[in-house]
PDB file of C-alpha atoms in Angstrom:
ATOM      1  CA  GLY A   1     111.534-198.460 -11.251  1.00 82.00           C
ATOM      2  CA  ASP A   2     108.364-200.340 -11.222  1.00 88.00           C
ATOM      3  CA  SER A   3     107.004-201.534  -7.843  1.00 91.00           C
ATOM      4  CA  VAL A   4     103.966-202.681  -5.974  1.00 94.00           C
ATOM      5  CA  THR A   5     103.089-201.852  -2.440  1.00 95.00           C
ATOM      6  CA  GLN A   6     100.556-203.987  -0.748  1.00 93.00           C
ATOM      7  CA  MET A   7      98.671-203.665   2.559  1.00 84.00           C
ATOM      8  CA  GLU A   8     100.424-205.552   5.371  1.00 82.00           C
ATOM      9  CA  GLY A   9      98.750-208.506   7.022  1.00 83.00           C
ATOM     10  CA  PRO A  10      97.633-210.695   8.425  1.00 94.00           C
ATOM     11  CA  VAL A  11      93.987-209.942   8.145  1.00 96.00           C
ATOM     12  CA  THR A  12      91.429-211.909  10.125  1.00 97.00           C
ATOM     13  CA  LEU A  13      87.784-211.570   9.340  1.00 97.00           C
ATOM     14  CA  SER A  14      84.522-213.277  10.335  1.00 97.00           C
ATOM     15  CA  GLU A  15      82.525-215.114   7.700  1.00 97.00           C
ATOM     16  CA  GLU A  16      80.365-212.843   5.571  1.00 97.00           C
ATOM     17  CA  ALA A  17      82.354-209.720   6.471  1.00 98.00           C
ATOM     18  CA  PHE A  18      83.420-207.194   3.764  1.00 98.00           C
ATOM     19  CA  LEU A  19      87.141-207.541   2.551  1.00 97.00           C
ATOM     20  CA  THR A  20      89.476-204.865   1.244  1.00 97.00           C
ATOM     21  CA  ILE A  21      93.148-205.380   0.543  1.00 97.00           C
ATOM     22  CA  ASN A  22      94.859-202.220  -0.595  1.00 97.00           C
ATOM     23  CA  CYS A  23      97.385-202.146  -3.462  1.00 97.00           C
ATOM     24  CA  THR A  24      99.161-199.254  -5.023  1.00 97.00           C
ATOM     25  CA  TYR A  25     101.724-199.316  -7.729  1.00 96.00           C
ATOM     26  CA  THR A  26     104.553-197.334  -9.382  1.00 94.00           C
ATOM     27  CA  ALA A  27     105.193-197.900 -13.055  1.00 90.00           C
ATOM     28  CA  THR A  28     106.137-196.174 -16.312  1.00 83.00           C
ATOM     29  CA  GLY A  29     103.324-196.215 -18.771  1.00 81.00           C
ATOM     30  CA  TYR A  30     100.248-198.354 -18.390  1.00 84.00           C
ATOM     31  CA  PRO A  31     101.002-201.719 -16.807  1.00 91.00           C
ATOM     32  CA  SER A  32      98.632-204.611 -16.708  1.00 93.00           C
ATOM     33  CA  LEU A  33      97.599-205.282 -13.073  1.00 95.00           C
ATOM     34  CA  PHE A  34      96.801-208.644 -11.366  1.00 97.00           C
ATOM     35  CA  TRP A  35      95.691-210.275  -8.211  1.00 98.00           C
ATOM     36  CA  TYR A  36      96.968-213.781  -7.441  1.00 98.00           C
ATOM     37  CA  VAL A  37      95.938-216.101  -4.639  1.00 97.00           C
ATOM     38  CA  GLN A  38      98.065-218.771  -3.077  1.00 95.00           C
ATOM     39  CA  TYR A  39      96.615-221.673  -0.993  1.00 93.00           C
ATOM     40  CA  PRO A  40      98.860-223.558   1.454  1.00 87.00           C
ATOM     41  CA  GLY A  41     101.402-225.792  -0.223  1.00 83.00           C
ATOM     42  CA  GLU A  42     100.426-224.484  -3.760  1.00 86.00           C
ATOM     43  CA  GLY A  43     101.619-222.165  -6.425  1.00 89.00           C
ATOM     44  CA  LEU A  44      99.889-218.958  -7.310  1.00 94.00           C
ATOM     45  CA  GLN A  45      96.593-218.921  -9.137  1.00 95.00           C
ATOM     46  CA  LEU A  46      95.329-215.884 -11.066  1.00 96.00           C
ATOM     47  CA  LEU A  47      92.238-214.419  -9.362  1.00 97.00           C
ATOM     48  CA  LEU A  48      91.607-211.416 -11.584  1.00 97.00           C
ATOM     49  CA  LYS A  49      93.370-208.920 -13.895  1.00 96.00           C
ATOM     50  CA  ALA A  50      92.874-205.553 -15.551  1.00 95.00           C
ATOM     51  CA  THR A  51      94.781-204.269 -18.542  1.00 92.00           C
ATOM     52  CA  LYS A  52      93.863-200.523 -18.772  1.00 90.00           C
ATOM     53  CA  ALA A  53      92.592-197.721 -16.689  1.00 92.00           C
ATOM     54  CA  ASP A  54      89.039-197.972 -15.321  1.00 94.00           C
ATOM     55  CA  ASP A  55      88.897-201.683 -16.157  1.00 95.00           C
ATOM     56  CA  LYS A  56      87.218-203.836 -13.487  1.00 97.00           C
ATOM     57  CA  GLY A  57      88.527-207.351 -13.010  1.00 97.00           C
ATOM     58  CA  SER A  58      86.160-209.774 -11.259  1.00 97.00           C
ATOM     59  CA  ASN A  59      86.089-213.418 -10.376  1.00 97.00           C
ATOM     60  CA  LYS A  60      84.455-215.628  -7.666  1.00 95.00           C
ATOM     61  CA  GLY A  61      82.871-212.514  -6.004  1.00 97.00           C
ATOM     62  CA  PHE A  62      86.232-210.558  -5.898  1.00 98.00           C
ATOM     63  CA  GLU A  63      86.590-207.279  -7.739  1.00 98.00           C
ATOM     64  CA  ALA A  64      89.357-204.774  -8.361  1.00 98.00           C
ATOM     65  CA  THR A  65      89.331-201.492 -10.383  1.00 98.00           C
ATOM     66  CA  TYR A  66      92.363-200.136 -12.176  1.00 97.00           C
ATOM     67  CA  ARG A  67      92.519-196.579 -11.068  1.00 96.00           C
ATOM     68  CA  LYS A  68      95.149-194.660 -12.843  1.00 93.00           C
ATOM     69  CA  GLU A  69      94.640-191.363 -11.012  1.00 94.00           C
ATOM     70  CA  THR A  70      95.374-192.969  -7.651  1.00 95.00           C
ATOM     71  CA  THR A  71      97.680-195.692  -9.036  1.00 95.00           C
ATOM     72  CA  SER A  72      95.663-198.256  -7.114  1.00 97.00           C
ATOM     73  CA  PHE A  73      94.139-201.703  -7.666  1.00 98.00           C
ATOM     74  CA  HIS A  74      92.486-202.525  -4.405  1.00 98.00           C
ATOM     75  CA  LEU A  75      90.816-206.005  -4.008  1.00 98.00           C
ATOM     76  CA  GLU A  76      87.407-206.276  -2.502  1.00 98.00           C
ATOM     77  CA  LYS A  77      84.791-208.862  -1.784  1.00 98.00           C
ATOM     78  CA  GLY A  78      81.383-208.227  -0.194  1.00 97.00           C
ATOM     79  CA  SER A  79      81.051-211.344   1.810  1.00 96.00           C
ATOM     80  CA  VAL A  80      84.069-213.679   2.553  1.00 97.00           C
ATOM     81  CA  GLN A  81      83.792-217.354   3.170  1.00 97.00           C
ATOM     82  CA  VAL A  82      86.121-219.647   5.152  1.00 96.00           C
ATOM     83  CA  SER A  83      87.298-221.057   1.862  1.00 95.00           C
ATOM     84  CA  ASP A  84      88.772-217.659   0.976  1.00 97.00           C
ATOM     85  CA  SER A  85      91.547-218.007   3.571  1.00 96.00           C
ATOM     86  CA  ALA A  86      94.693-217.803   1.600  1.00 96.00           C
ATOM     87  CA  VAL A  87      97.568-215.339   0.848  1.00 96.00           C
ATOM     88  CA  TYR A  88      96.735-212.670  -1.784  1.00 97.00           C
ATOM     89  CA  PHE A  89      99.323-211.041  -4.014  1.00 97.00           C
ATOM     90  CA  CYS A  90      98.972-207.858  -6.086  1.00 97.00           C
ATOM     91  CA  ALA A  91     101.216-207.764  -9.203  1.00 96.00           C
ATOM     92  CA  LEU A  92     102.033-205.672 -12.209  1.00 93.00           C
ATOM     93  CA  ALA A  93     103.631-206.523 -15.593  1.00 91.00           C
ATOM     94  CA  ALA A  94     106.860-204.468 -15.735  1.00 81.00           C
ATOM     95  CA  SER A  95     107.361-201.794 -18.281  1.00 72.00           C
ATOM     96  CA  ASN A  96     110.599-203.169 -19.614  1.00 74.00           C
ATOM     97  CA  THR A  97     110.776-205.661 -22.488  1.00 74.00           C
ATOM     98  CA  GLY A  98     109.603-209.070 -22.029  1.00 79.00           C
ATOM     99  CA  ASN A  99     106.891-210.151 -19.519  1.00 85.00           C
ATOM    100  CA  GLN A 100     108.557-209.694 -16.009  1.00 88.00           C
ATOM    101  CA  PHE A 101     106.184-209.257 -13.183  1.00 92.00           C
ATOM    102  CA  TYR A 102     106.589-207.295  -9.892  1.00 92.00           C
ATOM    103  CA  PHE A 103     104.826-208.666  -6.841  1.00 94.00           C
ATOM    104  CA  GLY A 104     103.627-207.167  -3.647  1.00 94.00           C
ATOM    105  CA  THR A 105     104.615-208.773  -0.288  1.00 93.00           C
ATOM    106  CA  GLY A 106     101.312-210.667  -0.061  1.00 94.00           C
ATOM    107  CA  THR A 107      98.413-210.364   2.499  1.00 95.00           C
ATOM    108  CA  SER A 108      97.531-213.351   4.494  1.00 95.00           C
ATOM    109  CA  LEU A 109      93.709-213.626   5.037  1.00 96.00           C
ATOM    110  CA  THR A 110      92.101-215.851   7.603  1.00 97.00           C
ATOM    111  CA  VAL A 111      88.258-216.124   7.611  1.00 97.00           C
ATOM    112  CA  ILE A 112      86.758-217.540  10.810  1.00 97.00           C
ATOM    113  CA  PRO A 113      83.322-219.120  11.080  1.00 95.00           C
TER     114      PRO A 113
ATOM    115  CA  LYS B   1      95.287-228.205 -21.294  1.00 69.00           C
ATOM    116  CA  ALA B   2      97.925-229.297 -18.859  1.00 82.00           C
ATOM    117  CA  GLY B   3      99.209-226.789 -16.471  1.00 93.00           C
ATOM    118  CA  VAL B   4     102.779-225.836 -15.629  1.00 96.00           C
ATOM    119  CA  THR B   5     104.714-228.729 -14.051  1.00 97.00           C
ATOM    120  CA  GLN B   6     107.780-228.527 -11.956  1.00 97.00           C
ATOM    121  CA  THR B   7     110.149-231.338 -10.786  1.00 97.00           C
ATOM    122  CA  PRO B   8     111.103-232.325  -8.308  1.00 97.00           C
ATOM    123  CA  ARG B   9     108.436-231.086  -5.797  1.00 96.00           C
ATOM    124  CA  TYR B  10     110.699-231.403  -2.824  1.00 97.00           C
ATOM    125  CA  LEU B  11     114.600-231.440  -2.547  1.00 96.00           C
ATOM    126  CA  ILE B  12     116.976-231.619   0.371  1.00 98.00           C
ATOM    127  CA  LYS B  13     120.600-230.663  -0.229  1.00 98.00           C
ATOM    128  CA  THR B  14     123.598-229.772   1.843  1.00 98.00           C
ATOM    129  CA  ARG B  15     125.619-226.559   1.634  1.00 98.00           C
ATOM    130  CA  GLY B  16     128.099-226.475  -1.208  1.00 98.00           C
ATOM    131  CA  GLN B  17     126.142-228.743  -3.411  1.00 98.00           C
ATOM    132  CA  GLN B  18     124.449-227.812  -6.634  1.00 98.00           C
ATOM    133  CA  VAL B  19     120.864-228.340  -7.660  1.00 98.00           C
ATOM    134  CA  THR B  20     118.904-228.283 -10.991  1.00 98.00           C
ATOM    135  CA  LEU B  21     115.253-227.634 -10.995  1.00 98.00           C
ATOM    136  CA  SER B  22     112.944-228.244 -13.998  1.00 98.00           C
ATOM    137  CA  CYS B  23     109.878-226.572 -15.412  1.00 98.00           C
ATOM    138  CA  SER B  24     107.611-227.536 -18.347  1.00 98.00           C
ATOM    139  CA  PRO B  25     105.410-224.674 -19.413  1.00 97.00           C
ATOM    140  CA  ILE B  26     101.817-224.820 -20.712  1.00 95.00           C
ATOM    141  CA  SER B  27     101.755-226.013 -24.253  1.00 94.00           C
ATOM    142  CA  GLY B  28     102.207-223.049 -26.656  1.00 92.00           C
ATOM    143  CA  HIS B  29     103.712-220.784 -23.947  1.00 93.00           C
ATOM    144  CA  ARG B  30     107.178-219.638 -24.876  1.00 93.00           C
ATOM    145  CA  SER B  31     108.066-217.425 -21.967  1.00 93.00           C
ATOM    146  CA  VAL B  32     109.156-218.895 -18.763  1.00 96.00           C
ATOM    147  CA  SER B  33     109.955-217.029 -15.559  1.00 96.00           C
ATOM    148  CA  TRP B  34     111.392-218.134 -12.286  1.00 97.00           C
ATOM    149  CA  TYR B  35     110.855-216.690  -8.872  1.00 97.00           C
ATOM    150  CA  GLN B  36     112.092-217.416  -5.332  1.00 97.00           C
ATOM    151  CA  GLN B  37     109.674-217.194  -2.538  1.00 94.00           C
ATOM    152  CA  THR B  38     110.747-216.941   1.170  1.00 93.00           C
ATOM    153  CA  PRO B  39     108.911-215.843   4.235  1.00 88.00           C
ATOM    154  CA  GLY B  40     111.284-212.898   4.665  1.00 84.00           C
ATOM    155  CA  GLN B  41     111.715-211.573   1.133  1.00 86.00           C
ATOM    156  CA  GLY B  42     108.446-212.641  -0.502  1.00 88.00           C
ATOM    157  CA  LEU B  43     108.374-213.259  -4.106  1.00 92.00           C
ATOM    158  CA  GLN B  44     111.616-212.275  -5.885  1.00 93.00           C
ATOM    159  CA  PHE B  45     112.206-212.428  -9.682  1.00 94.00           C
ATOM    160  CA  LEU B  46     115.074-214.513 -10.802  1.00 96.00           C
ATOM    161  CA  PHE B  47     114.985-214.438 -14.609  1.00 95.00           C
ATOM    162  CA  GLU B  48     112.694-214.799 -17.694  1.00 94.00           C
ATOM    163  CA  TYR B  49     113.519-216.887 -20.790  1.00 95.00           C
ATOM    164  CA  PHE B  50     111.980-216.662 -24.193  1.00 93.00           C
ATOM    165  CA  SER B  51     113.066-218.550 -27.315  1.00 92.00           C
ATOM    166  CA  GLU B  52     116.059-220.013 -25.505  1.00 95.00           C
ATOM    167  CA  THR B  53     117.366-216.517 -24.525  1.00 95.00           C
ATOM    168  CA  GLN B  54     117.377-214.843 -21.233  1.00 95.00           C
ATOM    169  CA  ARG B  55     115.212-211.730 -21.650  1.00 92.00           C
ATOM    170  CA  ASN B  56     115.253-210.264 -18.074  1.00 91.00           C
ATOM    171  CA  LYS B  57     117.217-210.908 -14.944  1.00 93.00           C
ATOM    172  CA  GLY B  58     116.606-210.164 -11.274  1.00 93.00           C
ATOM    173  CA  ASN B  59     119.166-209.100  -8.695  1.00 93.00           C
ATOM    174  CA  PHE B  60     120.591-212.545  -7.824  1.00 96.00           C
ATOM    175  CA  PRO B  61     124.202-213.682  -7.658  1.00 96.00           C
ATOM    176  CA  GLY B  62     125.756-215.591 -10.562  1.00 96.00           C
ATOM    177  CA  ARG B  63     125.351-218.864  -8.706  1.00 97.00           C
ATOM    178  CA  PHE B  64     121.811-218.773  -9.946  1.00 98.00           C
ATOM    179  CA  SER B  65     121.543-219.632 -13.714  1.00 97.00           C
ATOM    180  CA  GLY B  66     119.042-220.856 -16.062  1.00 97.00           C
ATOM    181  CA  ARG B  67     118.463-222.108 -19.550  1.00 97.00           C
ATOM    182  CA  GLN B  68     115.532-222.786 -21.920  1.00 98.00           C
ATOM    183  CA  PHE B  69     115.352-225.544 -24.453  1.00 97.00           C
ATOM    184  CA  SER B  70     113.847-225.407 -27.950  1.00 96.00           C
ATOM    185  CA  ASN B  71     110.600-227.062 -26.665  1.00 95.00           C
ATOM    186  CA  SER B  72     110.416-224.135 -24.115  1.00 95.00           C
ATOM    187  CA  ARG B  73     111.034-226.372 -21.134  1.00 97.00           C
ATOM    188  CA  SER B  74     113.367-224.615 -18.680  1.00 98.00           C
ATOM    189  CA  GLU B  75     115.833-225.432 -15.959  1.00 98.00           C
ATOM    190  CA  MET B  76     117.393-223.377 -13.266  1.00 98.00           C
ATOM    191  CA  ASN B  77     120.607-224.243 -11.543  1.00 98.00           C
ATOM    192  CA  VAL B  78     121.976-223.132  -8.203  1.00 98.00           C
ATOM    193  CA  SER B  79     125.583-223.852  -7.483  1.00 95.00           C
ATOM    194  CA  THR B  80     127.433-223.761  -4.200  1.00 97.00           C
ATOM    195  CA  LEU B  81     124.338-223.853  -2.203  1.00 98.00           C
ATOM    196  CA  GLU B  82     123.940-221.686   0.902  1.00 97.00           C
ATOM    197  CA  LEU B  83     121.547-222.099   3.742  1.00 97.00           C
ATOM    198  CA  GLY B  84     119.734-218.926   2.620  1.00 96.00           C
ATOM    199  CA  ASP B  85     118.831-220.573  -0.700  1.00 97.00           C
ATOM    200  CA  SER B  86     116.213-222.552   1.207  1.00 97.00           C
ATOM    201  CA  ALA B  87     113.026-221.464  -0.463  1.00 97.00           C
ATOM    202  CA  LEU B  88     110.067-222.323  -2.650  1.00 96.00           C
ATOM    203  CA  TYR B  89     111.065-221.850  -6.377  1.00 97.00           C
ATOM    204  CA  LEU B  90     108.228-221.119  -8.557  1.00 96.00           C
ATOM    205  CA  CYS B  91     108.116-221.318 -12.443  1.00 97.00           C
ATOM    206  CA  ALA B  92     105.495-219.457 -14.413  1.00 96.00           C
ATOM    207  CA  SER B  93     104.781-219.593 -18.108  1.00 96.00           C
ATOM    208  CA  SER B  94     102.986-217.105 -20.380  1.00 92.00           C
ATOM    209  CA  PRO B  95     102.587-216.026 -23.948  1.00 85.00           C
ATOM    210  CA  PRO B  96     105.570-213.834 -24.781  1.00 78.00           C
ATOM    211  CA  ASP B  97     103.999-210.373 -24.887  1.00 81.00           C
ATOM    212  CA  ARG B  98     104.108-207.865 -22.105  1.00 75.00           C
ATOM    213  CA  GLY B  99     101.099-207.948 -19.795  1.00 80.00           C
ATOM    214  CA  GLU B 100     100.058-211.457 -20.586  1.00 87.00           C
ATOM    215  CA  THR B 101      98.966-213.556 -17.685  1.00 91.00           C
ATOM    216  CA  GLN B 102     101.600-215.713 -15.953  1.00 94.00           C
ATOM    217  CA  TYR B 103     100.497-219.185 -14.949  1.00 95.00           C
ATOM    218  CA  PHE B 104     102.380-220.737 -12.133  1.00 95.00           C
ATOM    219  CA  GLY B 105     103.528-224.229 -11.277  1.00 96.00           C
ATOM    220  CA  PRO B 106     103.167-225.738  -7.908  1.00 95.00           C
ATOM    221  CA  GLY B 107     106.826-225.030  -7.101  1.00 95.00           C
ATOM    222  CA  THR B 108     109.833-226.888  -5.850  1.00 97.00           C
ATOM    223  CA  ARG B 109     110.553-226.723  -2.201  1.00 96.00           C
ATOM    224  CA  LEU B 110     114.300-226.753  -1.575  1.00 98.00           C
ATOM    225  CA  LEU B 111     115.781-227.175   1.839  1.00 98.00           C
ATOM    226  CA  VAL B 112     119.545-226.586   2.286  1.00 98.00           C
ATOM    227  CA  LEU B 113     121.096-228.155   5.395  1.00 97.00           C
TER     228      LEU B 113
END
């Protein structure tokens, strides 16, 4: 079945450090892939998405490239800020009918000044 | 465009009671999905509704049920509450096609005592 495996956290970085959060997936066909971010006490917000192989999603300095050959969608940012502290979720749109999503376990990021 | 709204935001119930949560999707979105989020299990898919029909269902007991109305608003019901049902319940809406971005509400935090 479809699934997402996400790098375990928590991750603590100093401001301006480079961020990578690993995400790999298992799916039938060619799923759309997503990164969501959750701030304390809030729901999930879409950060970026990619719908086909080699697509690069980007937003607010974050990037992720859909790699079919390695079934990966790693999240990167060149220089993190304190305001990036949140929980990040990798997700895929399932291969079954409808629009069901599978989420990774989430990675908590804390950026210290 | 107004976002996804969920009511109530917070709820305290006792074991054995039942609870109904409500979700109003973004205008024009006809697919509504529900998720349970807990620290131990992460984000788990409950069910997806489209055009008043349940289109997908996760692996939850029959105590968890839902429905969707003709205006796409959705409710979920949990009967005979257990302590383990304490969680953040998230609703997400999207256009109906597979791979469309899901937009999340702020969630309803349920505490079962």
